[in-house]
C-alpha positions as protocol buffer text, in pm:
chain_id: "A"
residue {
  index: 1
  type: UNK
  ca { x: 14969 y: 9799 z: 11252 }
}
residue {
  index: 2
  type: UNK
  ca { x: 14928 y: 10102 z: 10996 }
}
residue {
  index: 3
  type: UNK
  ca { x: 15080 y: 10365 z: 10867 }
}
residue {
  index: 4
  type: UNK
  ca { x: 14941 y: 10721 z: 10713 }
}
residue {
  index: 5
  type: UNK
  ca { x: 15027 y: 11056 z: 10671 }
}
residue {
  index: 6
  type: UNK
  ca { x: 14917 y: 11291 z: 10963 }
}
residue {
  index: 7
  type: UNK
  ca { x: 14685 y: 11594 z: 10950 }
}
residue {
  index: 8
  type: UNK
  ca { x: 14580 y: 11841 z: 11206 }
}
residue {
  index: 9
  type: UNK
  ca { x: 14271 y: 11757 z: 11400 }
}
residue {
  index: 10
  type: UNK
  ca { x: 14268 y: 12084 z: 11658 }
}
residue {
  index: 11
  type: UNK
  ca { x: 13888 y: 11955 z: 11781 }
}
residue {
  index: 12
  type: UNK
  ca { x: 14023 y: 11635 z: 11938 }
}
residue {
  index: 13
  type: UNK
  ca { x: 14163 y: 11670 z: 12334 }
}
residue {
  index: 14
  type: UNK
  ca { x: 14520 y: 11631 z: 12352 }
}
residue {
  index: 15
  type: UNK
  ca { x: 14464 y: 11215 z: 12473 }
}
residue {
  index: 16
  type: UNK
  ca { x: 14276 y: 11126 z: 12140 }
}
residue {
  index: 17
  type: UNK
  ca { x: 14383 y: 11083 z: 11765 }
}
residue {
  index: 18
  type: UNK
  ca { x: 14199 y: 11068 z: 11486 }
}
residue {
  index: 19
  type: UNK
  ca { x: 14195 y: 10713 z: 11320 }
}
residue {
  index: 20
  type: UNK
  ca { x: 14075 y: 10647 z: 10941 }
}
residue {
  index: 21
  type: UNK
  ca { x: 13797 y: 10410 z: 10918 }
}
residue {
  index: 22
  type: UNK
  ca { x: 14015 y: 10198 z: 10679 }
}
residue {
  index: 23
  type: UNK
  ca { x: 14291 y: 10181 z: 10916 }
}
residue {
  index: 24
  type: UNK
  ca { x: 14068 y: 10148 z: 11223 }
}
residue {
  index: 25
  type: UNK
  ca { x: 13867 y: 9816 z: 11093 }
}
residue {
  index: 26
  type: UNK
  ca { x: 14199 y: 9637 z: 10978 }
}
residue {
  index: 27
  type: UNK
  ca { x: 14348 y: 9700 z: 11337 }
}
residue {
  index: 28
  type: UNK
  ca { x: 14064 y: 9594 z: 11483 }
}
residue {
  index: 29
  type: UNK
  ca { x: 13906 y: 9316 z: 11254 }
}
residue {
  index: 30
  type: UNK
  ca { x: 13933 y: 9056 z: 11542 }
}
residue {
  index: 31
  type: UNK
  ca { x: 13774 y: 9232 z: 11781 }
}
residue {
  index: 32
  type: UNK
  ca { x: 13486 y: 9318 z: 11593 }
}
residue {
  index: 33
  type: UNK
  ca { x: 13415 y: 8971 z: 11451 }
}
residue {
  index: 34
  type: UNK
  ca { x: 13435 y: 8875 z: 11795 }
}
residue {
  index: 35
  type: UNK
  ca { x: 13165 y: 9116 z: 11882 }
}
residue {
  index: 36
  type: UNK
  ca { x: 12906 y: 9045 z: 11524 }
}
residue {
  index: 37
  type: UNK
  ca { x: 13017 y: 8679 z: 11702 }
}
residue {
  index: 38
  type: UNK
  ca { x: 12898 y: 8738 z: 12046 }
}
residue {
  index: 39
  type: UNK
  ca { x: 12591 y: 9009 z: 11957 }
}
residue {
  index: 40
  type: UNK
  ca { x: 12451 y: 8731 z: 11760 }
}
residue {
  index: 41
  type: UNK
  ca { x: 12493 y: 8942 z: 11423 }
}
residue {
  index: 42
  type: UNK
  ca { x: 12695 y: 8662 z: 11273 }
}
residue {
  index: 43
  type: UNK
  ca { x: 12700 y: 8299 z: 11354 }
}
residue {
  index: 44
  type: UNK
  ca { x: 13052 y: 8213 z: 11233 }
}
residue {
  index: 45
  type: UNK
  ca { x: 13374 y: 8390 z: 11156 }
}
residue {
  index: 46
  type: UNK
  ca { x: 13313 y: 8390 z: 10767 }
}
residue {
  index: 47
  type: UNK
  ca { x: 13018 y: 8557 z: 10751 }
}
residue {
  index: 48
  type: UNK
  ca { x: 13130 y: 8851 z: 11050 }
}
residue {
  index: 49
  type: UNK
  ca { x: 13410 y: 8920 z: 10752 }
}
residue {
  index: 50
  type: UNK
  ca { x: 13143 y: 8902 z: 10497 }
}
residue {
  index: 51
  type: UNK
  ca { x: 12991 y: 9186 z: 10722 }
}
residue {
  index: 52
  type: UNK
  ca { x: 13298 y: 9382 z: 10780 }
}
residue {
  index: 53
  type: UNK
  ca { x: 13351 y: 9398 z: 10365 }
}
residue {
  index: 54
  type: UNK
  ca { x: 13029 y: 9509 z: 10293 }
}
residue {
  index: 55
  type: UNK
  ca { x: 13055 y: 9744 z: 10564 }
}
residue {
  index: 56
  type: UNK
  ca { x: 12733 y: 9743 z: 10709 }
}
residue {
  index: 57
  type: UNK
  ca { x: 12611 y: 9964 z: 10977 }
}
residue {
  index: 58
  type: UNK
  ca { x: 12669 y: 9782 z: 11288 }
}
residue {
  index: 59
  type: UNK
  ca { x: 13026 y: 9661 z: 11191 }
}
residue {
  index: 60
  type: UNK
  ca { x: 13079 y: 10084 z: 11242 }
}
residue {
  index: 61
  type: UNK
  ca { x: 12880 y: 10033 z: 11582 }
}
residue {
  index: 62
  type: UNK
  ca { x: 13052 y: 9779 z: 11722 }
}
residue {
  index: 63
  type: UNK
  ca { x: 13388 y: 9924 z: 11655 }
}
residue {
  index: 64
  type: UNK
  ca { x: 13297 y: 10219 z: 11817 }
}
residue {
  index: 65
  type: UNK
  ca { x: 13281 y: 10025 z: 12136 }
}
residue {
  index: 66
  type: UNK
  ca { x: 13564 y: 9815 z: 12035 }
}
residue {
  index: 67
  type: UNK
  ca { x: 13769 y: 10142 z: 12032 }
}
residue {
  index: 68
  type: UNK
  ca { x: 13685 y: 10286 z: 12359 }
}
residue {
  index: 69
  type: UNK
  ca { x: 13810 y: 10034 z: 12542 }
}
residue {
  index: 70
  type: UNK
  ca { x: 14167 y: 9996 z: 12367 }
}
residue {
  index: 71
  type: UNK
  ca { x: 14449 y: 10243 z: 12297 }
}
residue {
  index: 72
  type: UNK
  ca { x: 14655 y: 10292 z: 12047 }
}
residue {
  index: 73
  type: UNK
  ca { x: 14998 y: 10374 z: 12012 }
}
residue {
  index: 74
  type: UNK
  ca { x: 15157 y: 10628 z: 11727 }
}
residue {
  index: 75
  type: UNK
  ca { x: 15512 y: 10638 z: 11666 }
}
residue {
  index: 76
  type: UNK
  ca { x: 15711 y: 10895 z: 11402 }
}
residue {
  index: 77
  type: UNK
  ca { x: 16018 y: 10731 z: 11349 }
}
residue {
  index: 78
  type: UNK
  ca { x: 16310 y: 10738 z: 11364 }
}
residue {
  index: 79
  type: UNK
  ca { x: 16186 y: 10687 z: 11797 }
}
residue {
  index: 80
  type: UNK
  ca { x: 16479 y: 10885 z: 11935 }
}
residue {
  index: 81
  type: UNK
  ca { x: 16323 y: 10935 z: 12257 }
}
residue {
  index: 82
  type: UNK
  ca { x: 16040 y: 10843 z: 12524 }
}
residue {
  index: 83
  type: UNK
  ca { x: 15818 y: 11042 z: 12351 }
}
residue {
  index: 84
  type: UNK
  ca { x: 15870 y: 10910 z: 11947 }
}
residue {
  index: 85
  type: UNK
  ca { x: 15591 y: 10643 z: 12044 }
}
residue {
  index: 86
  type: UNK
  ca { x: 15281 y: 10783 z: 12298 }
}
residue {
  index: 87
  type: UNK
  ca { x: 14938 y: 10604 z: 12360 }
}
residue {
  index: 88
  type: UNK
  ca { x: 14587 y: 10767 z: 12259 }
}
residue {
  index: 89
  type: UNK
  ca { x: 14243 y: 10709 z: 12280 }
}
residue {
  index: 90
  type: UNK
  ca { x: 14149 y: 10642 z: 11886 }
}
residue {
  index: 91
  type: UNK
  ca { x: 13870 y: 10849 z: 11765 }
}
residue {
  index: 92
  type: UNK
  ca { x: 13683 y: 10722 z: 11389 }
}
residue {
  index: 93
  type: UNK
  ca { x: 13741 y: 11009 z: 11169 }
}
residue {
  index: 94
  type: UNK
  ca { x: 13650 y: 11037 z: 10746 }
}
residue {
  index: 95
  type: UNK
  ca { x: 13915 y: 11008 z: 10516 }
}
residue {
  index: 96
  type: UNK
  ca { x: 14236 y: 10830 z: 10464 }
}
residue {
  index: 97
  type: UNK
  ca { x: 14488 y: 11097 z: 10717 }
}
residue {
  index: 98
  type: UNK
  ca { x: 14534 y: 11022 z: 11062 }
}
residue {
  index: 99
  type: UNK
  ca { x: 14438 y: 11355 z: 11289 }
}
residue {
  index: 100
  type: UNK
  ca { x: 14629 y: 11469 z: 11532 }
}
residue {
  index: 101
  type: UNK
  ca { x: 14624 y: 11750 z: 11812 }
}
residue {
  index: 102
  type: UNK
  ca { x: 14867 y: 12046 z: 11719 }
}
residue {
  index: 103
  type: UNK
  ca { x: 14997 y: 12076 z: 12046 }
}
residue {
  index: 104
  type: UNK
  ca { x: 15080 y: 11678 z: 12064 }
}
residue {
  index: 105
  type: UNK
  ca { x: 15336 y: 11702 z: 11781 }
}
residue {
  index: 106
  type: UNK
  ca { x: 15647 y: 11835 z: 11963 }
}
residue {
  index: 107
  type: UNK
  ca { x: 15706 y: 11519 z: 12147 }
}
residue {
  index: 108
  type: UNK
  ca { x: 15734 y: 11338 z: 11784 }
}
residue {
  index: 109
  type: UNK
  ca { x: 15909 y: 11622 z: 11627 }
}
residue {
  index: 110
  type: UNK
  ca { x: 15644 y: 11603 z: 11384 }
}
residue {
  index: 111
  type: UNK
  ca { x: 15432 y: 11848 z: 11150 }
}
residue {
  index: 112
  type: UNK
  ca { x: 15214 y: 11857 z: 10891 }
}
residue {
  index: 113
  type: UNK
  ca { x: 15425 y: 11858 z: 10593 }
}
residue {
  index: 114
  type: UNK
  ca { x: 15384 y: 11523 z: 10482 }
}
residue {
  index: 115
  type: UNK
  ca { x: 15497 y: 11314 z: 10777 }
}
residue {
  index: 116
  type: UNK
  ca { x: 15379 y: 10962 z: 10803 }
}
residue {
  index: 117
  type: UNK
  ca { x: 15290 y: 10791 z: 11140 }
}
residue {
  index: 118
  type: UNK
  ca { x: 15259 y: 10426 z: 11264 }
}
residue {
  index: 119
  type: UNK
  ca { x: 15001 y: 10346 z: 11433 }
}
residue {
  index: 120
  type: UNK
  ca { x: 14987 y: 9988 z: 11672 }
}
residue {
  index: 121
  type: UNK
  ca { x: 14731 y: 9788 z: 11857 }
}
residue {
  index: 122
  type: UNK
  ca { x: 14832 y: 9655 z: 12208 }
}
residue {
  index: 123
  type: UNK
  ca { x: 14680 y: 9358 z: 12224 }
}
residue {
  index: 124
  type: UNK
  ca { x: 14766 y: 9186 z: 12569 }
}
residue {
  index: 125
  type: UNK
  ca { x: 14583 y: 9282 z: 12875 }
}
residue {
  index: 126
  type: UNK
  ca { x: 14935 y: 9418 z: 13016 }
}
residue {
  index: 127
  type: UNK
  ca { x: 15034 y: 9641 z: 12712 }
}
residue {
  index: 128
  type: UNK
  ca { x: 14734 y: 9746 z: 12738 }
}
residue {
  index: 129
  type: UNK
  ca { x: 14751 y: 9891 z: 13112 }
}
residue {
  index: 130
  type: UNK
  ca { x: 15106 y: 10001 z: 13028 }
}
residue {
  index: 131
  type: UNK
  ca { x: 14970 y: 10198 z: 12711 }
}
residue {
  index: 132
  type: UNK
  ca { x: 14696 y: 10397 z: 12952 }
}
């Protein structure tokens, strides 16, 4: 998981958020070595993390496709309601802020004054489904 402050991102559709690079290759480190594994980039788990640190090209690439295929879930606590914790479709953005739709930000009786987000990874195949 991860946490940052939020910042309006009024080009994104309402079912996307905008996720820092930092954040987004910590969340999903695994996945990606799996993928350097698998697309023959790296032959073993140390050097896919040697990759990742020197953040070469395809580690970006392959996270890309690594990120279409899972959501992610953003919660503004305290989670008083259904609605403190929704699932998006994570988008790579620049900087260290994740972006959000304006019109999203009633639900988490957030705004952009500061407030900090968590942002979590569904890992199993059911969260998953459940998050979409």
């Amino acid at each position: 998981s991860g946490r940052s402050v939020i910042v309006v991102g009024p080009l994104l559709s309402l079912h996307q958020c905008g996720l820092p690079r930092e954040i987004a290759i910590e969340l999903f480190q695994t996945f990606v070595i799996r993928g350097l594994i698998r697309q023959d980039v790296a032959s073993n788990t140390g050097i896919a993390k040697r990759k990742i640190r020197e953040k070469e090209p395809i580690v970006w690439e392959i996270l890309q496709e690594v990120m279409q295929g899972h959501p992610v879930l953003l919660n503004r606590a305290p989670t008083l309601h259904r609605l403190g914790i929704q699932a998006f479709q994570p988008i790579l953005v620049e900087g260290r802020a994740i972006c959000l739709h304006p019109l999203v930000c009633k639900g988490f009786n957030a705004d952009f004054d500061g407030d900090q987000m968590a942002v979590h990874v569904p890992l199993s195949l059911e969260a998953q489904a459940e998050a979409r």
